[in-house]
PDB file of C-alpha atoms in Angstrom:
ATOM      1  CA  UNK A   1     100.001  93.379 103.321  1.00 78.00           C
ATOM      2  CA  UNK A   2     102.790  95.906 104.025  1.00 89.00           C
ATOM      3  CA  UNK A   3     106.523  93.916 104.650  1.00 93.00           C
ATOM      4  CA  UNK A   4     108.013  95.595 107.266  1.00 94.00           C
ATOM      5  CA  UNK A   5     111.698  95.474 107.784  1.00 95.00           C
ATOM      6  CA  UNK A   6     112.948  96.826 111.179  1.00 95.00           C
ATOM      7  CA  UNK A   7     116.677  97.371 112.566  1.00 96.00           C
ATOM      8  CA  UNK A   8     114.612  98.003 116.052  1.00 96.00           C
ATOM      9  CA  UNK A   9     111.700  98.840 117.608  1.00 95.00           C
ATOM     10  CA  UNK A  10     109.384 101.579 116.207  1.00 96.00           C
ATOM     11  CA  UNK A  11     108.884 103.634 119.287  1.00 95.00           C
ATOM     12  CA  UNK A  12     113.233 103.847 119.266  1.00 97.00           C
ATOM     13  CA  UNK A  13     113.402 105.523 115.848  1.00 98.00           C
ATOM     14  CA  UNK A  14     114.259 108.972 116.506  1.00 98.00           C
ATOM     15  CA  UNK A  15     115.594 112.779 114.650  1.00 98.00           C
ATOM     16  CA  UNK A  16     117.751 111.917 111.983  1.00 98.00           C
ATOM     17  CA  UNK A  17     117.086 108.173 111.845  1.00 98.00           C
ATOM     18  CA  UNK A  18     116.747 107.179 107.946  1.00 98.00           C
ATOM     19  CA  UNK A  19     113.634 105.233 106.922  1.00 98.00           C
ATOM     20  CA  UNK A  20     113.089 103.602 103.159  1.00 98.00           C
ATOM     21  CA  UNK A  21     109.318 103.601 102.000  1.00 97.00           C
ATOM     22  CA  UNK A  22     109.335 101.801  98.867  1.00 96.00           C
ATOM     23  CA  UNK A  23     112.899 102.026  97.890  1.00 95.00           C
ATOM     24  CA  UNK A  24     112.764 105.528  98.422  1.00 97.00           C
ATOM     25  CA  UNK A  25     115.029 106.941 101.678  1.00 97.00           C
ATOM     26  CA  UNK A  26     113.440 109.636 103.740  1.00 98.00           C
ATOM     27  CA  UNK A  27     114.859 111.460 107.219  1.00 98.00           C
ATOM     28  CA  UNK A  28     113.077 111.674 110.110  1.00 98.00           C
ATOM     29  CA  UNK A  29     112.131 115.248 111.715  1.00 98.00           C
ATOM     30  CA  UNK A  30     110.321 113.689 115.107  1.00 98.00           C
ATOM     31  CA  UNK A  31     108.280 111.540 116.727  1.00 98.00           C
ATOM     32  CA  UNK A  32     105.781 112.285 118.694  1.00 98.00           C
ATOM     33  CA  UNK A  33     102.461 111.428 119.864  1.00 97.00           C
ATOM     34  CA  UNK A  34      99.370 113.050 118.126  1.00 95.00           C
ATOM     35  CA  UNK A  35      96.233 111.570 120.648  1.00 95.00           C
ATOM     36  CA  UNK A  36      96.527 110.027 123.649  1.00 96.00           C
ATOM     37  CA  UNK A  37      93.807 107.683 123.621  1.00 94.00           C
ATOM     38  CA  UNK A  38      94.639 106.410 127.072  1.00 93.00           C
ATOM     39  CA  UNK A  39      94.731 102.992 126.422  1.00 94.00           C
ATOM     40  CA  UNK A  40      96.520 103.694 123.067  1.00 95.00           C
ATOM     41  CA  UNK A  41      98.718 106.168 121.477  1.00 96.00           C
ATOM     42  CA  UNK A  42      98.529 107.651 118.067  1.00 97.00           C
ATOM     43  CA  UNK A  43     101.830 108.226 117.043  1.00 98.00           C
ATOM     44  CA  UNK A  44     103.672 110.690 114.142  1.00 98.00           C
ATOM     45  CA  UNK A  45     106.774 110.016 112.964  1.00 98.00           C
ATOM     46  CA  UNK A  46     107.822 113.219 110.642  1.00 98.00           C
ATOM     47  CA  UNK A  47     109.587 112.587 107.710  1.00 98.00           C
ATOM     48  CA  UNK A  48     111.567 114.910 105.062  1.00 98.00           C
ATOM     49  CA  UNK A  49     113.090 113.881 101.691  1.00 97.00           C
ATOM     50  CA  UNK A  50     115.930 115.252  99.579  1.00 95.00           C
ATOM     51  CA  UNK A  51     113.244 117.745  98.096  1.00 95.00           C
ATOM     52  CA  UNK A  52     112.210 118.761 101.166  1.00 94.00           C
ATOM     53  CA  UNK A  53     108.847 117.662 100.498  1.00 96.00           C
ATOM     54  CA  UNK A  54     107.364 116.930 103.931  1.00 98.00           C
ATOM     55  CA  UNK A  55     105.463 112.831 105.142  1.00 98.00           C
ATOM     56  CA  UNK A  56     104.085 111.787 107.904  1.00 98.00           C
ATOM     57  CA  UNK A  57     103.747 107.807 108.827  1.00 97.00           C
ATOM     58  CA  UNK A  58     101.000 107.383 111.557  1.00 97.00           C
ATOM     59  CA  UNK A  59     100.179 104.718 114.166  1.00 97.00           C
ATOM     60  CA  UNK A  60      98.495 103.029 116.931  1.00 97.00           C
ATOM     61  CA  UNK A  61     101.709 102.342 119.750  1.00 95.00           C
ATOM     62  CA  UNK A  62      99.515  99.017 119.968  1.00 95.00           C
ATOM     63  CA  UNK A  63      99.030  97.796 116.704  1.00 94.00           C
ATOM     64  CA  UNK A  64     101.935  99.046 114.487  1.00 93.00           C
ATOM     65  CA  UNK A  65     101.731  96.421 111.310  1.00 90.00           C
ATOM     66  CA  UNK A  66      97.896  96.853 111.250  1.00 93.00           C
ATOM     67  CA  UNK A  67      97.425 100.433 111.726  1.00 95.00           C
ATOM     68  CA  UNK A  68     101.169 101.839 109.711  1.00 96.00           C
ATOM     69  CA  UNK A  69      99.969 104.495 107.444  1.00 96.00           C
ATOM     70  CA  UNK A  70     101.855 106.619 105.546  1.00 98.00           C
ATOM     71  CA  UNK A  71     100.910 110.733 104.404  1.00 98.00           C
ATOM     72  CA  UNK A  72     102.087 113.125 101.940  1.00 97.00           C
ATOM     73  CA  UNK A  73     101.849 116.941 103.144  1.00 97.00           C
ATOM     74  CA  UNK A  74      99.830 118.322  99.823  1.00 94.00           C
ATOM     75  CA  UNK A  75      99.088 121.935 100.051  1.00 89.00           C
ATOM     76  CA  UNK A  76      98.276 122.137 103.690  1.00 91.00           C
ATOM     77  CA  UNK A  77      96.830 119.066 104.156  1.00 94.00           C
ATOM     78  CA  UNK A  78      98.162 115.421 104.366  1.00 94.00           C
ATOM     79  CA  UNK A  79      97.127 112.709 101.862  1.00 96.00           C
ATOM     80  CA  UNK A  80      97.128 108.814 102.345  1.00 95.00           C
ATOM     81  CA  UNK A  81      99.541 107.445 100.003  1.00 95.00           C
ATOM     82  CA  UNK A  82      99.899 103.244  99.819  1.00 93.00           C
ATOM     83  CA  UNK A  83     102.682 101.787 100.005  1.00 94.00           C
ATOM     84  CA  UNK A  84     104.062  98.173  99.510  1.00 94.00           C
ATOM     85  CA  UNK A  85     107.051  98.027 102.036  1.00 94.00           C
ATOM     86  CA  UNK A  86     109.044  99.827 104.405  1.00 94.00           C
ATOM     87  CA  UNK A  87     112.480  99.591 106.444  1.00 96.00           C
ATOM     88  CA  UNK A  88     114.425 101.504 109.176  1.00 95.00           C
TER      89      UNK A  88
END
């Protein structure tokens, strides 16, 4: 079970915003949605670190602590990483 820890909603975080994945602080690039499912959104929230290494964390607008996944940009594709906890 992922431990969540929000300062607001989700769907308020926005460019610039600051979110900590495992004790480890990344910056948010955007947040968008990827598929408009109609009754559901699939939503991207780009991240950055310090290295410039690019994440992604994706979810459903309607199910945010079930669906909260979180993906490393390898090469030119993005890879499911786990993770135990997360804060913004």
């Amino acid at each position: 079970m992922i431990e969540i820890k929000a300062s607001k909603p989700i769907s308020e975080i926005k460019k610039g915003d600051k979110i900590k994945i495992d004790g480890k602080s990344y910056e948010v690039d955007a947040h968008y949605v990827l598929i408009d499912h109609g009754s559901t959104r699939e939503m991207v929230i780009e991240l950055f670190d310090s290295n410039d290494k690019d994440y992604q964390l994706r979810y459903f607008n309607d199910q945010v602590n079930e669906t909260l996944d979180f993906y490393e940009l390898e090469e030119i594709i993005y890879e499911k990483k786990p993770f135990e906890n997360i804060e913004w």
